[in-house]
CSV table of C-alpha atoms and ligand atoms in Angstrom, one decimal:
chain,number,residue,atom,x,y,z
A,1,MET,CA,0.0,0.0,0.0
A,2,SER,CA,1.3,3.6,-0.8
A,3,LYS,CA,2.3,5.6,2.1
A,4,ASN,CA,1.2,8.9,0.6
A,5,TYR,CA,-2.0,8.6,2.6
A,6,ASN,CA,0.0,9.7,5.7
A,7,ASN,CA,1.7,12.8,4.3
A,8,GLU,CA,-0.1,16.0,3.9
A,9,ILE,CA,-0.9,16.7,0.2
A,10,GLU,CA,-1.0,20.5,0.4
A,11,GLN,CA,2.4,22.1,0.2
A,12,ALA,CA,3.2,24.3,3.2
A,13,TYR,CA,4.7,27.9,2.8
A,14,ASN,CA,8.1,28.6,4.3
A,15,ALA,CA,9.1,32.0,5.7
A,16,ILE,CA,9.9,33.3,2.0
A,17,THR,CA,6.8,32.0,0.2
A,18,VAL,CA,4.4,33.1,2.8
A,19,MET,CA,5.8,36.6,2.6
A,20,GLU,CA,5.3,36.4,-1.2
A,21,GLU,CA,1.7,35.3,-0.8
A,22,ALA,CA,1.1,38.1,2.0
A,23,GLN,CA,2.5,40.7,-0.3
A,24,ARG,CA,-0.2,40.2,-2.7
A,25,CYS,CA,-2.8,41.0,-0.1
A,26,LEU,CA,-4.2,44.6,-0.8
A,27,LEU,CA,-4.6,45.2,3.0
A,28,CYS,CA,-8.3,46.4,2.3
A,29,LEU,CA,-10.0,48.7,4.7
A,30,ASP,CA,-13.2,47.1,5.9
A,31,ALA,CA,-11.9,43.8,4.5
A,32,PRO,CA,-14.4,41.5,2.9
A,33,CYS,CA,-12.3,38.4,4.2
A,34,SER,CA,-12.7,39.6,7.8
A,35,LYS,CA,-16.5,39.9,7.6
A,36,ALA,CA,-16.8,36.4,6.0
A,37,CYS,CA,-15.3,34.1,8.7
A,38,PRO,CA,-18.1,32.1,10.6
A,39,ALA,CA,-15.7,31.9,13.5
A,40,GLY,CA,-15.1,35.6,13.5
A,41,THR,CA,-11.3,35.3,12.5
A,42,ASP,CA,-9.7,38.4,11.1
A,43,PRO,CA,-7.6,37.5,8.1
A,44,ALA,CA,-6.7,41.1,7.1
A,45,LYS,CA,-5.2,41.5,10.7
A,46,PHE,CA,-3.1,38.4,10.7
A,47,ILE,CA,-2.0,38.8,7.1
A,48,ARG,CA,-1.0,42.5,8.0
A,49,SER,CA,1.1,41.1,11.0
A,50,VAL,CA,2.7,38.5,8.6
A,51,ARG,CA,3.8,41.4,6.3
A,52,PHE,CA,5.5,42.9,9.2
A,53,LEU,CA,7.2,39.7,10.0
A,54,ASN,CA,5.3,39.7,13.3
A,55,PHE,CA,4.3,35.9,13.2
A,56,LYS,CA,3.6,35.9,17.0
A,57,GLY,CA,1.1,38.5,16.7
A,58,ALA,CA,-0.6,36.8,13.7
A,59,ALA,CA,-0.9,33.7,15.8
A,60,GLU,CA,-2.6,35.7,18.7
A,61,THR,CA,-5.0,37.0,16.2
A,62,VAL,CA,-5.9,33.6,14.8
A,63,ARG,CA,-6.4,32.2,18.3
A,64,GLU,CA,-8.5,35.2,19.7
A,65,ASN,CA,-11.5,33.6,18.1
A,66,ASN,CA,-10.6,30.0,17.2
A,67,ALA,CA,-9.2,27.5,19.6
A,68,LEU,CA,-8.9,25.1,16.6
A,69,GLY,CA,-6.9,27.5,14.4
A,70,SER,CA,-4.4,24.9,13.0
A,71,VAL,CA,-7.2,22.5,12.1
A,72,CYS,CA,-9.3,25.3,10.3
A,73,ALA,CA,-6.2,26.3,8.5
A,74,ARG,CA,-6.1,22.8,6.7
A,75,VAL,CA,-9.8,21.8,6.4
A,76,CYS,CA,-11.9,25.0,6.1
A,77,PRO,CA,-13.6,25.4,2.7
A,78,THR,CA,-12.2,28.9,2.5
A,79,GLU,CA,-13.5,29.3,-1.1
A,80,ARG,CA,-17.1,29.4,0.5
A,81,TYR,CA,-16.1,31.9,3.3
A,82,CYS,CA,-13.2,34.3,3.6
A,83,GLN,CA,-11.7,33.8,0.3
A,84,LEU,CA,-15.1,34.1,-1.7
A,85,GLY,CA,-15.0,37.9,-1.6
A,86,CYS,CA,-11.4,38.5,-1.5
A,87,SER,CA,-10.7,41.7,-3.4
A,88,ARG,CA,-7.6,40.2,-4.9
A,89,SER,CA,-9.8,38.0,-7.1
A,90,GLY,CA,-10.5,41.1,-9.2
A,91,ILE,CA,-6.8,41.3,-10.3
A,92,ASP,CA,-5.9,37.5,-10.4
A,93,LYS,CA,-6.9,35.1,-7.7
A,94,PRO,CA,-7.9,35.4,-4.0
A,95,ILE,CA,-5.2,35.3,-1.4
A,96,ASN,CA,-4.6,31.8,0.0
A,97,ILE,CA,-5.8,32.7,3.5
A,98,GLY,CA,-5.9,29.1,4.7
A,99,GLY,CA,-2.2,28.6,3.6
A,100,ILE,CA,-1.1,31.6,5.5
A,101,GLN,CA,-3.0,30.6,8.6
A,102,ARG,CA,-1.4,27.2,8.4
A,103,PHE,CA,2.0,28.8,8.3
A,104,VAL,CA,1.1,31.0,11.2
A,105,THR,CA,-0.2,28.1,13.4
A,106,ASP,CA,2.7,25.9,12.6
A,107,PHE,CA,4.9,28.8,13.7
A,108,GLU,CA,2.8,29.0,17.0
A,109,GLN,CA,3.5,25.2,17.6
A,110,GLN,CA,7.1,25.2,16.7
A,111,ALA,CA,7.7,28.4,19.0
A,112,GLY,CA,5.9,26.6,21.8
A,113,MET,CA,3.4,29.5,22.2
A,114,ASP,CA,0.6,29.2,25.0
A,115,ILE,CA,-2.1,31.7,23.8
A,116,LEU,CA,-5.2,30.2,25.3
A,117,GLU,CA,-5.7,31.4,28.9
A,118,LYS,CA,-7.9,29.9,31.8
A,119,GLY,CA,-10.2,32.1,33.6
A,120,GLU,CA,-10.4,32.5,37.4
A,121,ALA,CA,-12.5,29.6,38.8
A,122,ASN,CA,-16.1,30.7,39.2
A,123,GLY,CA,-17.3,27.6,41.2
A,124,MET,CA,-19.5,26.2,38.4
A,125,SER,CA,-19.0,23.3,36.1
A,126,VAL,CA,-20.3,22.2,32.6
A,127,ALA,CA,-20.5,18.6,31.2
A,128,ILE,CA,-19.9,18.5,27.5
A,129,ILE,CA,-21.2,15.4,25.5
A,130,GLY,CA,-18.8,14.9,22.5
A,131,SER,CA,-15.2,15.9,21.8
A,132,GLY,CA,-15.6,17.0,18.2
A,133,PRO,CA,-14.8,20.6,17.2
A,134,SER,CA,-17.9,22.2,18.6
A,135,GLY,CA,-17.3,20.4,22.1
A,136,LEU,CA,-13.7,21.3,22.1
A,137,GLN,CA,-14.3,24.9,21.3
A,138,ALA,CA,-17.1,25.2,23.8
A,139,ALA,CA,-14.8,23.7,26.4
A,140,ALA,CA,-12.0,26.3,25.6
A,141,THR,CA,-14.5,29.2,25.8
A,142,LEU,CA,-16.0,28.0,29.2
A,143,LEU,CA,-12.6,27.4,30.7
A,144,SER,CA,-11.5,31.0,29.7
A,145,MET,CA,-14.5,32.1,31.7
A,146,GLY,CA,-13.7,30.1,34.8
A,147,TYR,CA,-16.0,27.0,34.5
A,148,ALA,CA,-14.8,23.6,35.2
A,149,VAL,CA,-15.3,21.4,32.2
A,150,ASP,CA,-15.6,17.5,31.8
A,151,ILE,CA,-16.0,16.3,28.3
A,152,TYR,CA,-17.6,12.8,27.9
A,153,GLU,CA,-16.6,11.0,24.7
A,154,LYS,CA,-17.8,7.6,23.6
A,155,SER,CA,-14.8,6.9,21.4
A,156,ALA,CA,-11.3,5.9,22.3
A,157,LYS,CA,-9.9,9.2,21.2
A,158,ALA,CA,-11.0,12.7,21.2
A,159,GLY,CA,-11.7,14.9,18.1
A,160,GLY,CA,-14.9,13.6,16.5
A,161,TYR,CA,-14.7,13.7,12.8
A,162,LEU,CA,-11.4,15.5,13.0
A,163,ARG,CA,-10.0,12.3,14.4
A,164,TYR,CA,-12.2,9.6,12.7
A,165,GLY,CA,-13.3,11.2,9.5
A,166,ILE,CA,-11.2,13.8,7.6
A,167,PRO,CA,-8.2,11.7,6.1
A,168,GLU,CA,-4.6,12.0,7.2
A,169,TYR,CA,-3.5,13.6,3.9
A,170,ARG,CA,-5.6,16.6,4.8
A,171,LEU,CA,-5.5,16.7,8.5
A,172,PRO,CA,-2.6,14.7,10.2
A,173,ASP,CA,-3.3,13.1,13.6
A,174,HIS,CA,-0.5,15.1,15.2
A,175,ILE,CA,-2.4,18.4,14.5
A,176,VAL,CA,-5.6,16.9,16.1
A,177,ASP,CA,-3.4,15.8,19.1
A,178,PHE,CA,-1.8,19.3,19.4
A,179,GLU,CA,-5.1,21.0,19.7
A,180,VAL,CA,-6.8,18.5,22.0
A,181,LYS,CA,-3.7,18.5,24.4
A,182,ARG,CA,-3.8,22.4,24.6
A,183,ILE,CA,-7.6,22.2,25.6
A,184,GLU,CA,-6.7,19.5,28.2
A,185,LYS,CA,-3.8,21.6,29.4
A,186,LEU,CA,-6.1,24.5,30.0
A,187,GLY,CA,-8.0,22.2,32.5
A,188,ALA,CA,-10.5,20.1,30.4
A,189,CYS,CA,-11.0,16.5,31.7
A,190,ILE,CA,-11.8,14.3,28.7
A,191,LYS,CA,-13.5,11.0,29.8
A,192,LEU,CA,-12.9,8.8,27.0
A,193,GLY,CA,-14.9,5.6,26.1
A,194,THR,CA,-17.8,6.9,28.1
A,195,GLU,CA,-21.1,7.1,26.2
A,196,VAL,CA,-23.9,9.1,27.7
A,197,GLY,CA,-27.1,7.4,27.6
A,198,LYS,CA,-25.2,4.1,28.3
A,199,ASP,CA,-22.4,4.4,30.7
A,200,ILE,CA,-24.0,7.5,32.3
A,201,THR,CA,-27.5,9.1,32.0
A,202,MET,CA,-28.4,12.6,31.1
A,203,ASP,CA,-30.2,12.8,34.5
A,204,GLU,CA,-27.1,11.9,36.4
A,205,LEU,CA,-25.2,14.9,34.4
A,206,LYS,CA,-27.9,17.3,35.0
A,207,ALA,CA,-27.6,16.5,38.8
A,208,LYS,CA,-23.8,16.7,38.8
A,209,TYR,CA,-23.2,19.9,36.7
A,210,ASN,CA,-24.7,23.4,36.4
A,211,ALA,CA,-25.2,22.9,32.6
A,212,VAL,CA,-24.9,20.0,30.0
A,213,LEU,CA,-23.9,20.7,26.4
A,214,VAL,CA,-24.8,18.1,23.9
A,215,ALA,CA,-22.3,18.3,21.0
A,216,ILE,CA,-22.7,14.9,19.6
A,217,GLY,CA,-22.6,15.5,15.9
A,218,ALA,CA,-24.0,13.4,13.0
A,219,SER,CA,-22.0,10.2,13.9
A,220,GLU,CA,-24.3,7.7,12.1
A,221,ALA,CA,-23.9,7.0,8.3
A,222,LYS,CA,-26.9,7.0,6.0
A,223,MET,CA,-27.6,3.7,4.2
A,224,LEU,CA,-29.7,3.2,1.2
A,225,PRO,CA,-32.1,0.5,1.9
A,226,MET,CA,-31.3,-1.6,-1.3
A,227,PHE,CA,-27.8,-2.0,0.1
A,228,GLU,CA,-28.8,-3.3,3.5
A,229,GLY,CA,-27.4,-6.9,4.0
A,230,SER,CA,-24.9,-6.4,1.1
A,231,GLU,CA,-21.8,-8.0,2.3
A,232,ILE,CA,-19.5,-6.1,0.1
A,233,THR,CA,-20.9,-2.7,1.0
A,234,GLU,CA,-19.4,-0.3,3.6
A,235,THR,CA,-20.3,3.3,4.5
A,236,ALA,CA,-17.9,6.0,3.9
A,237,VAL,CA,-17.5,6.9,7.5
A,238,SER,CA,-16.8,3.5,8.6
A,239,PHE,CA,-14.1,3.1,5.9
A,240,LEU,CA,-12.4,6.4,6.6
A,241,ALA,CA,-12.4,5.8,10.4
A,242,ARG,CA,-10.9,2.4,9.8
A,243,ALA,CA,-8.3,3.7,7.4
A,244,LYS,CA,-7.5,6.6,9.8
A,245,GLU,CA,-7.0,4.4,12.7
A,246,ALA,CA,-4.8,2.0,11.0
A,247,HIS,CA,-2.8,4.9,9.4
A,248,GLY,CA,-3.6,3.5,5.9
A,249,GLU,CA,-2.7,-0.1,6.7
A,250,VAL,CA,-6.0,-1.7,5.4
A,251,GLU,CA,-6.4,-4.5,2.9
A,252,LEU,CA,-8.3,-3.4,-0.2
A,253,PRO,CA,-9.4,-5.2,-3.3
A,254,ASP,CA,-8.7,-3.9,-6.9
A,255,ASN,CA,-12.1,-2.6,-8.0
A,256,ILE,CA,-13.9,-0.4,-5.9
A,257,LEU,CA,-17.3,1.5,-6.5
A,258,VAL,CA,-18.1,4.6,-4.6
A,259,ILE,CA,-21.6,6.1,-4.5
A,260,GLY,CA,-22.0,9.8,-3.7
A,261,GLY,CA,-20.7,13.1,-4.9
A,262,GLY,CA,-20.0,15.3,-1.9
A,263,ASP,CA,-16.8,16.1,-0.2
A,264,VAL,CA,-17.0,13.0,1.9
A,265,ALA,CA,-17.1,10.9,-1.3
A,266,MET,CA,-14.0,12.7,-2.7
A,267,ASP,CA,-12.2,11.9,0.6
A,268,VAL,CA,-13.0,8.3,0.1
A,269,VAL,CA,-11.9,8.0,-3.6
A,270,THR,CA,-8.9,10.1,-2.9
A,271,THR,CA,-8.0,7.8,0.1
A,272,LEU,CA,-8.5,4.7,-1.9
A,273,LYS,CA,-6.2,6.0,-4.8
A,274,LEU,CA,-3.5,7.0,-2.3
A,275,LEU,CA,-3.7,3.6,-0.8
A,276,GLY,CA,-2.9,2.1,-4.2
A,277,VAL,CA,-6.3,0.8,-5.3
A,278,LYS,CA,-6.3,0.1,-9.2
A,279,ASN,CA,-9.7,0.8,-10.2
A,280,VAL,CA,-12.0,3.5,-8.3
A,281,THR,CA,-15.2,4.4,-9.8
A,282,ASP,CA,-17.5,7.0,-8.4
A,283,VAL,CA,-21.1,7.2,-9.5
A,284,VAL,CA,-22.8,10.3,-8.7
A,285,TYR,CA,-26.5,11.4,-8.7
A,286,GLU,CA,-25.8,15.0,-9.5
A,287,GLU,CA,-24.4,16.0,-13.0
A,288,PHE,CA,-21.1,17.7,-13.2
A,289,CYS,CA,-22.7,21.2,-13.5
A,290,GLU,CA,-24.5,20.7,-10.0
A,291,PHE,CA,-21.7,18.9,-8.3
A,292,LEU,CA,-21.7,19.2,-4.4
A,293,ALA,CA,-17.9,18.6,-3.8
A,294,SER,CA,-15.5,21.4,-3.9
A,295,LYS,CA,-13.8,22.0,-7.1
A,296,LYS,CA,-10.4,21.5,-5.6
A,297,GLU,CA,-11.2,18.0,-4.1
A,298,LEU,CA,-12.9,17.0,-7.4
A,299,GLU,CA,-10.0,18.0,-9.6
A,300,GLY,CA,-7.5,16.3,-7.1
A,301,ALA,CA,-9.5,13.1,-7.4
A,302,GLN,CA,-9.6,13.2,-11.1
A,303,ALA,CA,-5.8,13.9,-11.2
A,304,LEU,CA,-5.2,10.6,-9.4
A,305,GLY,CA,-7.2,8.8,-12.0
A,306,VAL,CA,-10.7,8.2,-10.3
A,307,SER,CA,-13.3,7.6,-12.9
A,308,ILE,CA,-16.3,9.8,-12.1
A,309,ILE,CA,-19.7,9.1,-13.8
A,310,ASP,CA,-22.3,11.8,-13.3
A,311,GLY,CA,-26.2,11.7,-13.3
A,312,TYR,CA,-26.9,8.0,-12.4
A,313,VAL,CA,-29.0,6.7,-9.6
A,314,PRO,CA,-28.6,2.9,-8.2
A,315,GLU,CA,-31.6,0.7,-9.2
A,316,LYS,CA,-30.7,-2.7,-7.8
A,317,VAL,CA,-27.8,-4.7,-6.2
A,318,GLU,CA,-27.4,-8.4,-7.0
A,319,GLY,CA,-24.3,-9.7,-5.3
A,320,ASN,CA,-21.4,-7.9,-6.8
A,321,THR,CA,-23.2,-6.2,-9.5
A,322,VAL,CA,-25.0,-2.8,-9.2
A,323,THR,CA,-27.4,-1.5,-12.0
A,324,PHE,CA,-27.9,2.2,-12.3
A,325,LYS,CA,-30.3,4.3,-14.5
A,326,HIS,CA,-29.7,7.8,-15.7
A,327,ARG,CA,-31.6,10.7,-14.1
A,328,ARG,CA,-32.8,12.1,-17.6
A,329,ILE,CA,-31.7,9.9,-20.6
A,330,PRO,CA,-32.8,6.4,-21.3
A,331,GLY,CA,-30.3,3.4,-20.7
A,332,GLU,CA,-28.8,1.7,-17.9
A,333,LEU,CA,-25.2,1.1,-16.4
A,334,LYS,CA,-24.2,-2.1,-14.9
A,335,LEU,CA,-20.9,-2.3,-12.8
A,336,THR,CA,-19.4,-5.6,-11.3
A,337,VAL,CA,-16.9,-4.8,-8.4
A,338,ASP,CA,-15.2,-6.2,-5.5
A,339,LYS,CA,-16.4,-3.6,-3.0
A,340,ILE,CA,-18.9,-0.9,-2.6
A,341,ILE,CA,-18.5,2.2,-0.5
A,342,LEU,CA,-21.6,4.5,0.3
A,343,ALA,CA,-21.0,8.0,0.9
A,344,VAL,CA,-24.6,9.5,0.9
A,345,GLY,CA,-24.5,11.4,4.1
A,346,GLN,CA,-24.4,11.3,7.8
A,347,ARG,CA,-27.3,11.5,10.3
A,348,THR,CA,-28.3,11.8,13.9
A,349,ALA,CA,-30.9,9.5,15.4
A,350,ASP,CA,-34.4,11.2,15.6
A,351,ASP,CA,-34.6,11.1,19.2
A,352,THR,CA,-31.1,11.5,20.8
A,353,LEU,CA,-30.5,11.9,24.6
A,354,GLY,CA,-34.2,13.1,24.9
A,355,ILE,CA,-33.7,15.8,22.1
A,356,LYS,CA,-36.0,15.6,19.3
A,357,MET,CA,-34.2,15.8,15.8
A,358,VAL,CA,-36.0,16.8,12.6
A,359,ARG,CA,-33.9,16.0,9.5
A,360,ASN,CA,-30.7,15.5,11.6
A,361,GLU,CA,-30.8,18.9,13.5
A,362,VAL,CA,-32.8,20.3,16.4
A,363,GLU,CA,-36.1,22.0,15.6
A,364,PHE,CA,-35.3,25.3,17.3
A,365,ASP,CA,-32.9,28.2,16.7
A,366,GLY,CA,-30.3,28.9,19.0
A,367,TYR,CA,-28.7,26.7,21.7
A,368,ASN,CA,-31.1,26.2,24.6
A,369,THR,CA,-33.3,23.1,24.3
A,370,GLY,CA,-36.1,24.6,26.5
A,371,ASP,CA,-34.7,22.7,29.6
A,372,ASN,CA,-32.7,25.5,31.2
A,373,LYS,CA,-29.8,23.0,32.0
A,374,VAL,CA,-29.5,21.5,28.6
A,375,PHE,CA,-27.8,23.1,25.4
A,376,VAL,CA,-26.8,22.0,22.1
A,377,ALA,CA,-23.9,22.9,19.6
A,378,GLY,CA,-22.1,21.6,16.5
A,379,ASP,CA,-23.7,19.7,13.6
A,380,ILE,CA,-26.9,19.1,15.3
A,381,ALA,CA,-27.5,22.9,15.8
A,382,ARG,CA,-28.9,24.9,13.0
A,383,GLY,CA,-26.3,26.4,10.5
A,384,ASP,CA,-23.6,24.9,8.0
A,385,LYS,CA,-22.2,21.5,8.8
A,386,THR,CA,-18.5,22.4,8.6
A,387,VAL,CA,-15.7,22.6,11.3
A,388,VAL,CA,-15.6,26.4,11.3
A,389,TRP,CA,-19.3,26.6,11.9
A,390,ALA,CA,-18.9,23.9,14.6
A,391,VAL,CA,-16.3,26.3,16.3
A,392,ARG,CA,-18.7,29.3,16.0
A,393,LYS,CA,-21.6,27.2,17.5
A,394,GLY,CA,-19.4,25.8,20.2
A,395,LYS,CA,-18.4,29.3,21.1
A,396,GLU,CA,-21.8,30.8,21.0
A,397,ALA,CA,-23.4,28.0,22.9
A,398,ALA,CA,-20.8,28.5,25.6
A,399,LEU,CA,-21.6,32.3,25.8
A,400,GLU,CA,-25.4,31.2,25.9
A,401,ILE,CA,-24.6,28.8,29.0
A,402,HIS,CA,-22.7,31.5,30.6
A,403,ASN,CA,-25.7,34.0,30.2
A,404,CYS,CA,-28.2,31.6,31.5
A,405,LEU,CA,-26.0,30.8,34.5
A,406,GLY,CA,-26.0,34.5,35.4
A,407,GLY,CA,-22.8,35.7,33.6
A,408,LYS,CA,-22.4,38.4,31.3
A,409,LYS,CA,-21.6,38.1,27.6
B,1,LIG,C1,-15.3,12.4,6.0
B,1,LIG,C2,-15.7,13.7,6.6
B,1,LIG,C3,-14.9,14.9,6.0
B,1,LIG,C4,-15.1,16.1,6.3
B,1,LIG,N1,-14.4,17.0,5.9
B,1,LIG,C5,-14.6,18.4,6.3
B,1,LIG,C6,-13.8,19.5,5.8
B,1,LIG,O1,-12.7,19.3,5.1
B,1,LIG,N2,-14.0,20.7,6.3
B,1,LIG,C7,-15.1,21.0,7.1
B,1,LIG,O2,-15.2,22.2,7.5
B,1,LIG,N3,-15.9,20.1,7.5
B,1,LIG,C8,-15.6,18.8,7.2
B,1,LIG,N4,-16.5,17.7,7.7
B,1,LIG,C9,-17.7,18.1,8.5
B,1,LIG,C10,-17.1,18.3,10.0
B,1,LIG,O3,-16.3,17.3,10.3
B,1,LIG,C11,-18.4,18.4,10.9
B,1,LIG,O4,-19.2,19.4,10.6
B,1,LIG,C12,-17.8,18.7,12.5
B,1,LIG,O5,-16.8,17.7,12.9
B,1,LIG,C13,-19.1,18.8,13.3
B,1,LIG,O6,-18.6,18.8,14.5
B,1,LIG,P1,-19.5,18.4,15.9
B,1,LIG,O7,-18.6,18.8,17.1
B,1,LIG,O8,-20.7,18.8,15.8
B,1,LIG,O9,-19.4,16.8,15.8
B,1,LIG,P2,-18.4,15.6,15.5
B,1,LIG,O10,-17.1,16.0,14.9
B,1,LIG,O11,-19.3,14.5,14.8
B,1,LIG,O12,-18.1,15.1,17.0
B,1,LIG,C14,-19.2,14.5,17.9
B,1,LIG,C15,-18.6,13.7,18.9
B,1,LIG,O13,-19.6,13.2,19.8
B,1,LIG,C16,-19.4,11.8,20.2
B,1,LIG,N5,-20.5,11.2,20.8
B,1,LIG,C17,-21.7,11.0,20.1
B,1,LIG,N6,-22.7,10.6,20.8
B,1,LIG,C18,-22.0,10.5,22.1
B,1,LIG,C19,-22.6,10.0,23.3
B,1,LIG,N7,-24.0,9.6,23.4
B,1,LIG,N8,-21.8,10.1,24.3
B,1,LIG,C20,-20.5,10.5,24.2
B,1,LIG,N9,-20.0,10.9,23.0
B,1,LIG,C21,-20.9,10.9,22.0
B,1,LIG,C22,-18.8,11.2,19.0
B,1,LIG,O14,-18.1,10.0,19.2
B,1,LIG,C23,-18.0,12.3,18.5
B,1,LIG,O15,-16.6,12.2,19.0
B,1,LIG,C24,-16.2,16.5,7.3
B,1,LIG,C25,-17.0,15.4,7.8
B,1,LIG,C26,-16.7,14.1,7.4
B,1,LIG,C27,-17.6,12.9,7.9
B,2,LIG,S1,-10.1,40.6,1.2
B,2,LIG,FE1,-8.3,39.7,0.1
B,2,LIG,S2,-7.0,41.3,-0.4
B,2,LIG,FE2,-8.5,42.2,1.1
B,2,LIG,S3,-7.5,42.1,3.0
B,2,LIG,FE3,-8.6,40.2,2.8
B,2,LIG,S4,-7.1,38.7,2.0
B,2,LIG,FE4,-6.2,40.8,1.6
């Protein structure tokens, strides 16, 4: 198997190339990039610091609003947020804000900077269920306001989809370790291998803590009914978690069919290619003009030799053969493969820990469930399902808890 999987694909800037990129920035007043970050990061400010060779100041700016700055630098779909309205696009191409942020947070790590600060203890405590990005960010914000924080995590390691979803070649494990350790150092106690609802109940948490934050994400994979019982079918999140845990040491056959056309599907097909699978075919419901995956991820997958067939819907599965029909034109497509991976979305159970979900998210706006002790954050709360939004929701939910417990925002 190829070891490319364990190395970051994206080239990092060095001190010279980061300056070249920062020099392209127009240092806009009222900068569009700074208004567009869901987490409230101010790229114009940190790029200005980089131009003055003040990397330390730049790192402090990134961390002001984002406890997961080095993760977001790598995985944020910046083309949808800060880079979308970048004024430099009118001249040639937007500034690579994620790349500059990665340089700055790598510098922070190498320089051993400790930017996050713990607040003076206020005598109150919060239980957080789930150690994904929203739970981790909420913990950092609550700790900075003086709360004691325990995080309950059912998996063996912390990080949620940062740990078990996003592949190594985009987000190495050591970066997730770095972010998690800093939040632990700030005082968070992470209770791994503890599932709320099974090992401990919500009522026990409510009795023990001043507030409970439910940040459980959408950890179940969706399954198309016709594939249930198919022995050669696996879901995308199960496969990606397996590959990540084994650092790419997984046995795979030569011919693999992937169904789905979002970013998770692109992660699957790219991972398969980096692990040396000969024939990877991705059949997608959308046509190319309406593709859900980011252009960068799609082009990356195609460059590795993935065959992408657009506009087809699966009709039936018989053993190793799947029959598809086109959405608009007559005719069918039959593929015989060794393995099938379904990348058709993730979900949250309809009634989770006593919280009612409608189409995988809570049915109310904001973070309070109506029970003044129970709050929600992350993918189950309304808003985009991305890491930077999980950070935003974690921070806002922490401030809401603080407000409800009598603190000031
Ligand atoms: C393969 C993949 C790739 C992705 N790539 C990107 C990307 O490039 N960029 C981007 O911005 N977003 C990406 N996303 C989306 C992003 O990962 C999510 O939006 C984000 O992780 C949501 O954060 P969260 O904190 O709500 O939940 P999660 O990250 O899902 O974490 C929830 C945690 O809660 C734990 N948990 C659940 N139930 C319980 C319980 N009862 N008791 C205790 N613990 C529990 C789970 O084990 C998990 O650790 C990707 C998602 C996937 C699946
Ligand atoms: S919008 Fe683009 S050019 Fe303007 S400050 Fe932000 S990164 Fe620089």
